[in-house]
Each structure stands twice: as C-alpha cells, then as structure tokens.
Amino acid sequence: MSDHAAGFSVDLEAVRSFGAGLRADLSGHLSPEHDQILRTFVDTPTFGTRTASPDVQAAATLYHRKLIELLDLMDAFIHNGAVFVQAAEEVAAAYSHADTLSGDQFKTALAVASAKVDDALWAAQHDPRTGRSL
C-alpha cells in the first residue's frame, strides 16, 4: 500500500503547544517591546526638525517615514501572530472534534455489528418457528 493511502496523523498536543508558545511570545515579548518602542519614540523629539540644513531635514523625514513603516510592520506581525494562534487553536479543536465524531461513529458501528452477531448466534441456537433452544 502506498504512503498516500495510509493517511496522516496530527499531534494535537504539538499544535496546542505551538499556539500557546506563540501566544506567550506575543504577549510576553513582542507586544511589550512594541509598546516600549512606541513610548520611546513618541516621548523623544525627532532629530533634525529645527535645523536649517535641507540634507538633515531630508534625513529626518526619511528616518521618520522608515520608523513609521517599522512600527506598522510590527503591528502587522503582532496582529498576524494573534491570527495564527487563533488558527492553531481552531485546527486543534476541529481535529479533536473530528476524532470524537469518528470514535462515536466507530462505537455505533461496533454496537450494530455486535447486535447482528448476537442475533445470528441466537438464531443458530434456536428453532426459527418456535424460538426454542436447539
């Protein structure tokens, strides 16, 4: 049989652990560091704003624009990380639910098969017309 027919397995604990680890990194490191960076740059005067030099003013403008791009990138990274965490949690929940459904369906099929075997055994041991034991 080929590997394709064998199916695949999902390590739900690994998926949950990944989501929890990413959530911890986001809330423990990236978000606070992002906030600290924002506070630092908001509270710090921008260099070159009071100079007469057009070159320094151009550098200050470029610096400010790149800083805003960096902060926007960090915002996007934090947001996308949170979305990724949510997706990992949903994937783990969906697989867990599928496993439960699959297990329930197997139990039902097993119960039906068991009942059929019991009926067949009873029929083999009893007269079909009278129901008396043979």
MMTF fields as JSON, N, C-alpha, C and O atoms, coordinates in Angstrom:
{
  "mmtfVersion": "1.0.0",
  "mmtfProducer": "UNKNOWN",
  "numBonds": 535,
  "numAtoms": 536,
  "numGroups": 134,
  "numChains": 1,
  "numModels": 1,
  "chainsPerModel": [1],
  "groupsPerChain": [134],
  "chainIdList": ["A"],
  "bondAtomList": [4, 2, 8, 6, 12, 10, 16, 14, 20, 18, 24, 22, 28, 26, 32, 30, 36, 34, 40, 38, 44, 42, 48, 46, 52, 50, 56, 54, 60, 58, 64, 62, 68, 66, 72, 70, 76, 74, 80, 78, 84, 82, 88, 86, 92, 90, 96, 94, 100, 98, 104, 102, 108, 106, 112, 110, 116, 114, 120, 118, 124, 122, 128, 126, 132, 130, 136, 134, 140, 138, 144, 142, 148, 146, 152, 150, 156, 154, 160, 158, 164, 162, 168, 166, 172, 170, 176, 174, 180, 178, 184, 182, 188, 186, 192, 190, 196, 194, 200, 198, 204, 202, 208, 206, 212, 210, 216, 214, 220, 218, 224, 222, 228, 226, 232, 230, 236, 234, 240, 238, 244, 242, 248, 246, 252, 250, 256, 254, 260, 258, 264, 262, 268, 266, 272, 270, 276, 274, 280, 278, 284, 282, 288, 286, 292, 290, 296, 294, 300, 298, 304, 302, 308, 306, 312, 310, 316, 314, 320, 318, 324, 322, 328, 326, 332, 330, 336, 334, 340, 338, 344, 342, 348, 346, 352, 350, 356, 354, 360, 358, 364, 362, 368, 366, 372, 370, 376, 374, 380, 378, 384, 382, 388, 386, 392, 390, 396, 394, 400, 398, 404, 402, 408, 406, 412, 410, 416, 414, 420, 418, 424, 422, 428, 426, 432, 430, 436, 434, 440, 438, 444, 442, 448, 446, 452, 450, 456, 454, 460, 458, 464, 462, 468, 466, 472, 470, 476, 474, 480, 478, 484, 482, 488, 486, 492, 490, 496, 494, 500, 498, 504, 502, 508, 506, 512, 510, 516, 514, 520, 518, 524, 522, 528, 526, 532, 530],
  "bondOrderList": [1, 1, 1, 1, 1, 1, 1, 1, 1, 1, 1, 1, 1, 1, 1, 1, 1, 1, 1, 1, 1, 1, 1, 1, 1, 1, 1, 1, 1, 1, 1, 1, 1, 1, 1, 1, 1, 1, 1, 1, 1, 1, 1, 1, 1, 1, 1, 1, 1, 1, 1, 1, 1, 1, 1, 1, 1, 1, 1, 1, 1, 1, 1, 1, 1, 1, 1, 1, 1, 1, 1, 1, 1, 1, 1, 1, 1, 1, 1, 1, 1, 1, 1, 1, 1, 1, 1, 1, 1, 1, 1, 1, 1, 1, 1, 1, 1, 1, 1, 1, 1, 1, 1, 1, 1, 1, 1, 1, 1, 1, 1, 1, 1, 1, 1, 1, 1, 1, 1, 1, 1, 1, 1, 1, 1, 1, 1, 1, 1, 1, 1, 1, 1],
  "groupList": [{"groupName": "MET", "atomNameList": ["N", "CA", "C", "O"], "elementList": ["N", "C", "C", "O"], "formalChargeList": [0, 0, 0, 0], "bondAtomList": [1, 0, 2, 1, 3, 2], "bondOrderList": [1, 1, 2], "singleLetterCode": "M", "chemCompType": "L-PEPTIDE LINKING"}, {"groupName": "SER", "atomNameList": ["N", "CA", "C", "O"], "elementList": ["N", "C", "C", "O"], "formalChargeList": [0, 0, 0, 0], "bondAtomList": [1, 0, 2, 1, 3, 2], "bondOrderList": [1, 1, 2], "singleLetterCode": "S", "chemCompType": "L-PEPTIDE LINKING"}, {"groupName": "ASP", "atomNameList": ["N", "CA", "C", "O"], "elementList": ["N", "C", "C", "O"], "formalChargeList": [0, 0, 0, 0], "bondAtomList": [1, 0, 2, 1, 3, 2], "bondOrderList": [1, 1, 2], "singleLetterCode": "D", "chemCompType": "L-PEPTIDE LINKING"}, {"groupName": "HIS", "atomNameList": ["N", "CA", "C", "O"], "elementList": ["N", "C", "C", "O"], "formalChargeList": [0, 0, 0, 0], "bondAtomList": [1, 0, 2, 1, 3, 2], "bondOrderList": [1, 1, 2], "singleLetterCode": "H", "chemCompType": "L-PEPTIDE LINKING"}, {"groupName": "ALA", "atomNameList": ["N", "CA", "C", "O"], "elementList": ["N", "C", "C", "O"], "formalChargeList": [0, 0, 0, 0], "bondAtomList": [1, 0, 2, 1, 3, 2], "bondOrderList": [1, 1, 2], "singleLetterCode": "A", "chemCompType": "L-PEPTIDE LINKING"}, {"groupName": "GLY", "atomNameList": ["N", "CA", "C", "O"], "elementList": ["N", "C", "C", "O"], "formalChargeList": [0, 0, 0, 0], "bondAtomList": [1, 0, 2, 1, 3, 2], "bondOrderList": [1, 1, 2], "singleLetterCode": "G", "chemCompType": "PEPTIDE LINKING"}, {"groupName": "PHE", "atomNameList": ["N", "CA", "C", "O"], "elementList": ["N", "C", "C", "O"], "formalChargeList": [0, 0, 0, 0], "bondAtomList": [1, 0, 2, 1, 3, 2], "bondOrderList": [1, 1, 2], "singleLetterCode": "F", "chemCompType": "L-PEPTIDE LINKING"}, {"groupName": "VAL", "atomNameList": ["N", "CA", "C", "O"], "elementList": ["N", "C", "C", "O"], "formalChargeList": [0, 0, 0, 0], "bondAtomList": [1, 0, 2, 1, 3, 2], "bondOrderList": [1, 1, 2], "singleLetterCode": "V", "chemCompType": "L-PEPTIDE LINKING"}, {"groupName": "LEU", "atomNameList": ["N", "CA", "C", "O"], "elementList": ["N", "C", "C", "O"], "formalChargeList": [0, 0, 0, 0], "bondAtomList": [1, 0, 2, 1, 3, 2], "bondOrderList": [1, 1, 2], "singleLetterCode": "L", "chemCompType": "L-PEPTIDE LINKING"}, {"groupName": "GLU", "atomNameList": ["N", "CA", "C", "O"], "elementList": ["N", "C", "C", "O"], "formalChargeList": [0, 0, 0, 0], "bondAtomList": [1, 0, 2, 1, 3, 2], "bondOrderList": [1, 1, 2], "singleLetterCode": "E", "chemCompType": "L-PEPTIDE LINKING"}, {"groupName": "ARG", "atomNameList": ["N", "CA", "C", "O"], "elementList": ["N", "C", "C", "O"], "formalChargeList": [0, 0, 0, 0], "bondAtomList": [1, 0, 2, 1, 3, 2], "bondOrderList": [1, 1, 2], "singleLetterCode": "R", "chemCompType": "L-PEPTIDE LINKING"}, {"groupName": "PRO", "atomNameList": ["N", "CA", "C", "O"], "elementList": ["N", "C", "C", "O"], "formalChargeList": [0, 0, 0, 0], "bondAtomList": [1, 0, 2, 1, 3, 2], "bondOrderList": [1, 1, 2], "singleLetterCode": "P", "chemCompType": "L-PEPTIDE LINKING"}, {"groupName": "GLN", "atomNameList": ["N", "CA", "C", "O"], "elementList": ["N", "C", "C", "O"], "formalChargeList": [0, 0, 0, 0], "bondAtomList": [1, 0, 2, 1, 3, 2], "bondOrderList": [1, 1, 2], "singleLetterCode": "Q", "chemCompType": "L-PEPTIDE LINKING"}, {"groupName": "ILE", "atomNameList": ["N", "CA", "C", "O"], "elementList": ["N", "C", "C", "O"], "formalChargeList": [0, 0, 0, 0], "bondAtomList": [1, 0, 2, 1, 3, 2], "bondOrderList": [1, 1, 2], "singleLetterCode": "I", "chemCompType": "L-PEPTIDE LINKING"}, {"groupName": "THR", "atomNameList": ["N", "CA", "C", "O"], "elementList": ["N", "C", "C", "O"], "formalChargeList": [0, 0, 0, 0], "bondAtomList": [1, 0, 2, 1, 3, 2], "bondOrderList": [1, 1, 2], "singleLetterCode": "T", "chemCompType": "L-PEPTIDE LINKING"}, {"groupName": "TYR", "atomNameList": ["N", "CA", "C", "O"], "elementList": ["N", "C", "C", "O"], "formalChargeList": [0, 0, 0, 0], "bondAtomList": [1, 0, 2, 1, 3, 2], "bondOrderList": [1, 1, 2], "singleLetterCode": "Y", "chemCompType": "L-PEPTIDE LINKING"}, {"groupName": "LYS", "atomNameList": ["N", "CA", "C", "O"], "elementList": ["N", "C", "C", "O"], "formalChargeList": [0, 0, 0, 0], "bondAtomList": [1, 0, 2, 1, 3, 2], "bondOrderList": [1, 1, 2], "singleLetterCode": "K", "chemCompType": "L-PEPTIDE LINKING"}, {"groupName": "ASN", "atomNameList": ["N", "CA", "C", "O"], "elementList": ["N", "C", "C", "O"], "formalChargeList": [0, 0, 0, 0], "bondAtomList": [1, 0, 2, 1, 3, 2], "bondOrderList": [1, 1, 2], "singleLetterCode": "N", "chemCompType": "L-PEPTIDE LINKING"}, {"groupName": "TRP", "atomNameList": ["N", "CA", "C", "O"], "elementList": ["N", "C", "C", "O"], "formalChargeList": [0, 0, 0, 0], "bondAtomList": [1, 0, 2, 1, 3, 2], "bondOrderList": [1, 1, 2], "singleLetterCode": "W", "chemCompType": "L-PEPTIDE LINKING"}],
  "groupTypeList": [0, 1, 2, 3, 4, 4, 5, 6, 1, 7, 2, 8, 9, 4, 7, 10, 1, 6, 5, 4, 5, 8, 10, 4, 2, 8, 1, 5, 3, 8, 1, 11, 9, 3, 2, 12, 13, 8, 10, 14, 6, 7, 2, 14, 11, 14, 6, 5, 14, 10, 14, 4, 1, 11, 2, 7, 12, 4, 4, 4, 14, 8, 15, 3, 10, 16, 8, 13, 9, 8, 8, 2, 8, 0, 2, 4, 6, 13, 3, 17, 5, 4, 7, 6, 7, 12, 4, 4, 9, 9, 7, 4, 4, 4, 15, 1, 3, 4, 2, 14, 8, 1, 5, 2, 12, 6, 16, 14, 4, 8, 4, 7, 4, 1, 4, 16, 7, 2, 2, 4, 8, 18, 4, 4, 12, 3, 2, 11, 10, 14, 5, 10, 1, 8],
  "groupIdList": [1, 2, 3, 4, 5, 6, 7, 8, 9, 10, 11, 12, 13, 14, 15, 16, 17, 18, 19, 20, 21, 22, 23, 24, 25, 26, 27, 28, 29, 30, 31, 32, 33, 34, 35, 36, 37, 38, 39, 40, 41, 42, 43, 44, 45, 46, 47, 48, 49, 50, 51, 52, 53, 54, 55, 56, 57, 58, 59, 60, 61, 62, 63, 64, 65, 66, 67, 68, 69, 70, 71, 72, 73, 74, 75, 76, 77, 78, 79, 80, 81, 82, 83, 84, 85, 86, 87, 88, 89, 90, 91, 92, 93, 94, 95, 96, 97, 98, 99, 100, 101, 102, 103, 104, 105, 106, 107, 108, 109, 110, 111, 112, 113, 114, 115, 116, 117, 118, 119, 120, 121, 122, 123, 124, 125, 126, 127, 128, 129, 130, 131, 132, 133, 134],
  "secStructList": [7, 7, 4, 4, 4, 4, 7, 7, 7, 7, 7, 2, 2, 2, 2, 2, 2, 2, 2, 2, 2, 2, 2, 2, 2, 0, 0, 0, 0, 0, 2, 2, 2, 2, 2, 2, 2, 2, 2, 2, 2, 2, 2, 1, 7, 7, 6, 6, 6, 6, 7, 1, 7, 2, 2, 2, 2, 2, 2, 2, 2, 2, 2, 2, 2, 2, 2, 2, 2, 2, 2, 2, 2, 2, 2, 2, 2, 2, 2, 2, 2, 2, 2, 2, 2, 2, 2, 2, 2, 2, 2, 2, 2, 2, 2, 2, 2, 2, 2, 2, 2, 2, 2, 2, 2, 2, 2, 2, 2, 2, 2, 2, 2, 2, 2, 2, 2, 2, 2, 2, 2, 2, 2, 2, 2, 5, 7, 6, 6, 6, 7, 7, 5, 7],
  "xCoordList": [0.843, 0.0, 0.899, 1.924, 0.521, 1.344, 1.167, 0.214, 2.108, 2.038, 0.804, 0.288, 0.327, -0.824, -2.091, -2.953, -2.218, -3.417, -3.396, -4.428, -2.239, -2.113, -2.701, -2.935, -2.947, -3.491, -2.404, -1.224, -2.802, -1.857, -2.367, -3.541, -1.481, -1.885, -1.476, -0.522, -2.207, -1.935, -1.642, -2.425, -0.534, -0.173, -0.852, -0.326, -2.035, -2.824, -2.082, -2.181, -1.345, -0.591, 0.475, 0.728, 1.105, 2.12, 1.474, 2.039, 0.294, -0.406, -0.808, -0.621, -1.36, -1.742, -0.517, -0.566, 0.568, 1.802, 2.357, 2.818, 2.31, 2.762, 1.942, 2.497, 0.618, -0.259, -0.009, 0.046, 0.143, 0.389, 1.749, 1.881, 2.749, 4.08, 4.097, 4.716, 3.411, 3.351, 2.581, 2.976, 1.484, 0.714, 1.602, 1.585, 2.37, 3.257, 4.325, 4.633, 4.887, 5.889, 5.279, 5.892, 4.072, 3.42, 3.129, 3.436, 2.535, 2.146, 3.315, 3.315, 4.306, 5.422, 6.578, 7.349, 6.706, 7.865, 7.479, 7.76, 6.84, 6.617, 5.713, 6.048, 4.582, 3.67, 4.295, 4.24, 4.892, 5.523, 6.69, 6.868, 7.479, 8.596, 8.089, 8.664, 7.012, 6.397, 5.917, 6.146, 5.256, 4.776, 5.94, 5.856, 7.024, 8.2, 8.813, 9.214, 8.882, 9.418, 8.545, 9.051, 7.232, 6.322, 6.525, 6.63, 6.578, 6.77, 8.099, 8.173, 9.133, 10.454, 10.429, 10.939, 9.852, 9.888, 8.853, 9.06, 7.751, 6.752, 7.268, 7.04, 7.959, 8.456, 9.777, 10.221, 10.404, 11.702, 11.509, 10.864, 12.062, 11.922, 12.619, 13.661, 12.029, 12.605, 13.811, 13.747, 14.897, 16.102, 15.921, 15.168, 16.614, 16.7, 15.508, 15.473, 14.525, 13.335, 13.578, 12.849, 14.595, 14.847, 16.136, 16.698, 16.578, 17.808, 17.482, 16.426, 18.38, 18.212, 18.735, 18.497, 19.435, 20.05, 18.999, 18.331, 18.846, 17.896, 18.299, 17.433, 19.588, 20.038, 19.655, 19.211, 19.821, 19.464, 17.945, 17.452, 17.205, 15.745, 15.27, 14.325, 15.923, 15.561, 15.857, 15.069, 17.003, 17.347, 16.345, 15.936, 15.948, 14.97, 13.627, 12.974, 13.215, 11.949, 11.999, 11.053, 13.105, 13.261, 13.291, 12.663, 14.015, 14.085, 12.685, 12.299, 11.942, 10.59, 9.7, 8.951, 9.781, 8.972, 9.34, 8.459, 10.629, 11.074, 10.663, 10.318, 10.699, 10.265, 8.781, 8.383, 7.969, 6.534, 6.328, 5.48, 7.08, 6.982, 7.345, 6.688, 8.389, 8.803, 7.71, 7.391, 7.147, 6.082, 4.842, 4.189, 4.522, 3.395, 3.675, 2.779, 4.922, 5.308, 5.19, 4.72, 5.612, 5.48, 4.01, 3.63, 3.182, 1.742, 1.173, 0.408, 1.554, 1.067, 1.553, 0.801, 2.8, 3.359, 2.62, 2.278, 2.373, 1.652, 0.226, -0.264, -0.43, -1.798, -1.82, -2.63, -0.934, -0.91, -0.517, -1.009, 0.358, 0.705, -0.508, -0.716, -1.316, -2.535, -3.523, -4.191, -3.611, -4.491, -3.971, -4.758, -2.663, -2.05, -2.326, -2.616, -2.237, -2.554, -4.0, -4.29, -4.906, -6.326, -6.536, -7.3, -5.857, -5.981, -5.473, -6.101, -4.353, -3.816, -4.8, -5.001, -5.411, -6.392, -7.614, -8.141, -8.059, -9.212, -8.902, -9.743, -7.7, -7.298, -7.29, -7.822, -6.69, -6.644, -8.05, -8.347, -8.915, -10.297, -11.037, -11.783, -10.838, -11.523, -11.067, -11.891, -9.751, -9.256, -9.743, -10.094, -9.762, -10.25, -11.728, -12.146, -12.502, -13.924, -14.104, -14.966, -13.292, -13.365, -13.022, -13.66, -12.004, -11.636, -12.784, -13.068, -13.437, -14.578, -15.705, -16.272, -16.027, -17.084, -16.729, -17.565, -15.483, -15.041, -15.138, -15.595, -14.713, -14.809, -16.254, -16.57, -17.13, -18.548, -19.144, -19.915, -18.788, -19.287, -18.772, -19.507, -17.509, -16.95, -17.687, -18.013, -17.949, -18.668, -20.072, -20.532, -20.737, -22.069, -21.994, -22.789, -21.047, -20.896, -20.562, -21.067, -19.719, -19.36, -20.574, -20.762, -21.394, -22.604, -23.588, -24.193, -23.741, -24.642, -24.106, -24.867, -22.812, -22.212, -22.346, -22.639, -22.135, -22.259, -23.69, -23.907, -24.657, -26.067, -26.386, -27.127, -25.837, -26.067, -25.454, -26.056, -24.259, -23.613, -24.447, -24.68, -24.892, -25.736, -27.009, -27.415, -27.644, -28.863, -28.582, -29.367, -27.438, -27.084, -26.8, -27.206, -26.114, -25.853, -27.154, -27.339, -28.041, -29.327, -30.095, -30.655, -30.115, -30.84, -30.235, -30.963, -28.91, -28.262, -28.563, -28.484, -28.901, -29.128, -30.61, -30.949, -31.496, -32.933, -33.68, -33.283, -34.77, -35.649, -36.335, -36.917, -36.275, -36.848, -38.366, -38.923, -39.045, -40.521, -40.975, -41.928, -40.312, -40.794, -39.987, -40.495, -38.762, -37.891, -37.26, -36.558, -37.515, -36.95, -35.498, -35.081, -34.735, -33.328, -33.194, -34.003, -32.163, -31.897, -31.06, -30.743],
  "yCoordList": [-1.161, 0.0, 1.239, 1.261, 2.264, 3.479, 4.307, 4.129, 5.21, 6.099, 6.998, 7.418, 7.294, 8.184, 7.551, 8.258, 6.251, 5.582, 5.405, 5.116, 5.574, 5.369, 6.516, 6.364, 7.664, 8.809, 9.583, 9.473, 10.352, 11.145, 11.297, 11.065, 11.683, 11.916, 13.327, 13.894, 13.868, 15.213, 15.114, 14.543, 15.659, 15.693, 16.914, 18.025, 16.69, 17.793, 18.531, 19.753, 17.802, 18.468, 19.387, 20.463, 18.969, 19.822, 21.077, 22.166, 20.939, 22.104, 23.04, 24.253, 22.468, 23.296, 23.975, 25.151, 23.228, 23.768, 24.899, 25.917, 24.714, 25.765, 27.029, 28.12, 26.883, 28.048, 28.732, 29.959, 27.945, 28.518, 29.223, 30.295, 28.612, 29.222, 30.531, 31.506, 30.546, 31.769, 32.852, 34.018, 32.462, 33.431, 34.009, 35.215, 33.149, 33.603, 34.557, 35.569, 34.237, 35.121, 36.473, 37.518, 36.441, 37.692, 38.563, 39.755, 37.948, 38.744, 39.023, 40.037, 38.143, 38.321, 39.125, 39.72, 39.145, 39.812, 40.862, 42.047, 40.435, 41.355, 42.526, 43.674, 42.255, 43.355, 44.344, 45.549, 43.881, 44.84, 45.598, 46.792, 44.898, 45.57, 46.6, 47.679, 46.263, 47.204, 48.439, 49.571, 48.211, 49.332, 50.189, 51.417, 49.539, 50.272, 51.103, 52.248, 50.514, 51.26, 52.464, 53.558, 52.267, 53.398, 54.5, 55.675, 54.115, 55.124, 55.859, 57.077, 55.113, 55.724, 56.751, 57.859, 56.403, 57.315, 58.418, 59.501, 58.164, 59.221, 60.274, 61.469, 59.83, 60.755, 61.421, 62.341, 60.97, 61.51, 62.455, 62.097, 63.659, 64.585, 64.03, 63.381, 64.297, 63.842, 64.719, 65.944, 64.08, 64.848, 65.61, 65.196, 66.706, 67.444, 68.307, 68.896, 68.404, 69.186, 70.691, 71.477, 71.095, 72.533, 72.994, 74.032, 72.229, 72.614, 73.33, 73.121, 74.149, 74.846, 74.006, 74.334, 72.943, 72.123, 71.264, 70.461, 71.422, 70.591, 69.113, 68.239, 68.832, 67.436, 66.768, 65.62, 67.466, 66.908, 66.764, 65.762, 67.736, 67.653, 66.474, 65.775, 66.257, 65.12, 63.809, 62.866, 63.755, 62.542, 62.318, 61.184, 63.389, 63.272, 62.791, 61.955, 63.304, 62.895, 61.429, 60.682, 61.012, 59.608, 58.713, 57.655, 59.137, 58.373, 58.2, 57.101, 59.293, 59.25, 58.301, 57.508, 58.384, 57.523, 56.046, 55.189, 55.756, 54.368, 53.874, 52.703, 54.744, 54.378, 54.008, 53.018, 54.806, 54.509, 53.179, 52.386, 52.921, 51.645, 50.485, 49.444, 50.658, 49.617, 49.347, 48.192, 50.396, 50.222, 49.582, 48.747, 49.97, 49.333, 47.852, 47.016, 47.534, 46.139, 45.344, 44.206, 45.937, 45.26, 45.058, 44.003, 46.076, 45.934, 44.774, 43.958, 44.713, 43.632, 42.276, 41.301, 42.21, 40.955, 40.492, 39.315, 41.4, 41.052, 40.616, 39.618, 41.364, 41.003, 39.636, 38.775, 39.443, 38.165, 37.008, 35.891, 37.269, 36.245, 35.829, 34.642, 36.814, 36.515, 35.721, 34.814, 36.063, 35.313, 33.886, 32.94, 33.729, 32.408, 31.569, 30.377, 32.194, 31.496, 31.022, 29.875, 31.906, 31.546, 30.385, 29.462, 30.437, 29.357, 28.036, 26.996, 28.066, 26.834, 26.263, 25.05, 27.141, 26.679, 26.075, 25.055, 26.704, 26.195, 24.866, 23.968, 24.746, 23.483, 22.36, 21.278, 22.616, 21.592, 21.218, 20.04, 22.212, 21.936, 21.142, 20.217, 21.496, 20.793, 19.341, 18.442, 19.102, 17.718, 16.927, 15.754, 17.565, 16.889, 16.52, 15.416, 17.449, 17.198, 16.079, 15.215, 16.096, 15.05, 13.687, 12.683, 13.662, 12.405, 11.891, 10.693, 12.794, 12.408, 11.852, 10.805, 12.566, 12.092, 10.735, 9.834, 10.604, 9.347, 8.223, 7.126, 8.489, 7.489, 7.117, 5.944, 8.116, 7.844, 7.007, 6.081, 7.331, 6.56, 5.129, 4.191, 4.955, 3.615, 2.831, 1.66, 3.472, 2.81, 2.387, 1.293, 3.247, 2.914, 1.737, 0.803, 1.773, 0.666, -0.631, -1.693, -0.552, -1.734, -2.282, -3.496, -1.395, -1.837, -2.517, -3.533, -1.958, -2.558, -3.926, -4.891, -4.02, -5.304, -6.323, -7.493, -5.884, -6.783, -7.302, -8.479, -6.418, -6.831, -7.847, -8.801, -7.65, -8.601, -9.964, -11.005, -9.947, -11.214, -11.913, -13.12, -11.152, -11.734, -12.328, -13.423, -11.62, -12.122, -13.393, -14.341, -13.398, -14.581, -15.774, -16.896, -15.539, -16.623, -17.154, -18.366, -16.264, -16.684, -17.503, -18.552, -17.007, -17.713, -19.093, -20.044, -19.21, -20.501, -21.487, -22.698, -20.992, -21.848, -22.09, -22.798, -21.503, -21.635, -22.025, -21.696, -22.734, -23.119, -21.856, -21.113, -21.594, -20.365, -20.284, -19.187, -21.441, -21.41, -21.269, -20.544, -21.944, -21.984, -21.078, -20.644, -20.793, -19.976, -20.784, -20.237, -22.085, -22.921, -23.23, -23.292, -23.421, -23.78, -25.114, -26.024, -25.199, -26.457, -27.39, -28.493],
  "zCoordList": [0.0, 0.0, 0.0, 0.681, -0.756, -0.815, 0.451, 1.21, 0.653, 1.812, 1.746, 2.782, 0.532, 0.376, 0.93, 1.452, 0.828, 1.31, 2.829, 3.435, 3.436, 4.87, 5.677, 6.876, 5.046, 5.763, 6.481, 6.149, 7.449, 8.209, 9.63, 9.918, 10.491, 11.872, 12.276, 11.744, 13.213, 13.709, 15.196, 15.956, 15.6, 17.012, 17.626, 17.571, 18.215, 18.75, 19.856, 19.964, 20.668, 21.737, 21.162, 21.705, 20.06, 19.428, 18.851, 18.958, 18.238, 17.692, 18.831, 18.74, 19.902, 21.057, 21.679, 22.041, 21.795, 22.374, 21.508, 22.025, 20.201, 19.288, 19.489, 19.623, 19.511, 19.706, 21.029, 21.098, 22.081, 23.406, 23.456, 24.047, 22.832, 22.811, 22.042, 22.468, 20.901, 20.103, 20.859, 20.855, 21.506, 22.299, 23.414, 23.66, 24.082, 25.15, 24.603, 25.232, 23.442, 22.839, 22.473, 22.688, 21.921, 21.536, 22.756, 22.774, 23.77, 24.939, 25.878, 26.576, 25.903, 26.824, 26.261, 27.014, 24.933, 24.345, 23.311, 23.491, 22.238, 21.119, 21.472, 21.18, 22.09, 22.415, 23.398, 23.151, 24.508, 25.418, 24.77, 25.008, 23.954, 23.288, 22.294, 22.159, 21.6, 20.669, 21.428, 21.001, 22.548, 23.363, 23.857, 23.857, 24.277, 24.754, 23.63, 23.838, 22.445, 21.295, 20.999, 20.748, 21.027, 20.776, 21.809, 21.459, 23.087, 24.152, 23.964, 24.127, 23.624, 23.449, 22.33, 22.498, 21.204, 20.068, 20.151, 19.604, 20.821, 20.986, 21.959, 21.767, 22.999, 24.023, 23.648, 24.336, 22.572, 22.167, 20.992, 20.007, 21.088, 19.95, 18.709, 18.801, 17.564, 16.303, 15.973, 16.069, 15.587, 15.294, 13.981, 13.099, 13.879, 12.622, 12.279, 11.198, 13.166, 12.811, 12.91, 12.305, 13.665, 13.855, 13.171, 13.517, 12.225, 11.538, 10.234, 9.637, 9.822, 8.545, 7.381, 6.218, 7.688, 6.643, 5.949, 6.6, 4.641, 3.901, 3.914, 3.886, 3.955, 3.984, 5.297, 5.302, 6.393, 7.698, 7.782, 8.3, 7.288, 7.292, 6.426, 6.794, 5.285, 4.416, 5.128, 5.064, 5.809, 6.562, 7.687, 7.937, 8.366, 9.457, 8.923, 9.549, 7.787, 7.176, 6.776, 7.025, 6.152, 5.766, 7.002, 7.023, 8.022, 9.276, 9.872, 10.271, 9.924, 10.484, 9.666, 10.236, 8.347, 7.478, 7.684, 7.754, 7.78, 7.996, 9.381, 9.544, 10.361, 11.704, 11.705, 12.319, 11.019, 10.919, 10.194, 10.604, 9.133, 8.419, 9.334, 9.31, 10.14, 11.072, 12.102, 12.386, 12.652, 13.645, 13.018, 13.644, 11.792, 11.088, 10.847, 10.968, 10.507, 10.29, 11.59, 11.583, 12.696, 13.983, 14.341, 14.848, 14.075, 14.315, 13.504, 14.019, 12.241, 11.374, 11.863, 11.846, 12.297, 12.785, 14.031, 14.149, 14.953, 16.179, 15.842, 16.368, 14.968, 14.562, 13.878, 14.225, 12.913, 12.188, 13.099, 12.935, 14.048, 15.031, 15.846, 16.099, 16.259, 17.015, 16.161, 16.657, 14.885, 13.967, 13.822, 13.792, 13.734, 13.62, 14.867, 14.767, 16.037, 17.29, 17.263, 17.603, 16.858, 16.788, 15.811, 16.092, 14.671, 13.691, 14.262, 14.063, 14.963, 15.569, 16.586, 16.649, 17.381, 18.363, 17.671, 18.113, 16.591, 15.852, 15.159, 15.125, 14.611, 13.982, 15.015, 14.765, 16.169, 17.225, 17.668, 17.863, 17.83, 18.245, 17.17, 17.489, 15.9, 14.81, 14.722, 14.554, 14.835, 14.803, 16.004, 15.882, 17.15, 18.352, 18.182, 18.533, 17.645, 17.398, 16.371, 16.535, 15.316, 14.29, 14.889, 14.573, 15.759, 16.416, 17.275, 17.291, 17.984, 18.82, 17.962, 18.271, 16.872, 15.97, 15.374, 15.309, 14.941, 14.355, 15.377, 15.056, 16.598, 17.659, 17.952, 18.153, 17.975, 18.215, 17.088, 17.34, 15.851, 14.714, 14.77, 14.461, 15.163, 15.281, 16.362, 16.169, 17.497, 18.582, 18.125, 18.454, 17.376, 16.859, 15.902, 16.002, 14.977, 14.022, 14.749, 14.387, 15.765, 16.545, 17.29, 17.361, 17.844, 18.56, 17.596, 17.938, 16.404, 15.403, 14.995, 14.923, 14.73, 14.344, 15.472, 15.224, 16.702, 17.85, 17.986, 18.277, 17.773, 17.849, 16.753, 16.989, 15.569, 14.47, 14.797, 14.531, 15.374, 15.758, 16.83, 16.755, 17.819, 18.877, 18.293, 18.683, 17.361, 16.722, 15.928, 15.949, 15.222, 14.434, 15.347, 15.044, 16.448, 17.412, 18.001, 18.115, 18.368, 18.929, 17.899, 18.218, 16.644, 15.588, 15.337, 15.05, 15.442, 15.217, 16.338, 16.133, 17.499, 18.661, 18.953, 19.902, 18.136, 18.396, 17.131, 16.014, 17.351, 16.24, 15.733, 16.524, 14.392, 13.858, 14.01, 14.063, 14.08, 14.19, 15.626, 15.914, 16.512, 17.894, 18.818, 19.853, 18.466, 19.303, 20.429, 21.279, 20.429, 21.489, 21.19, 20.033, 22.258, 22.104, 21.401, 21.579, 20.611, 19.902, 20.725, 20.278]
}
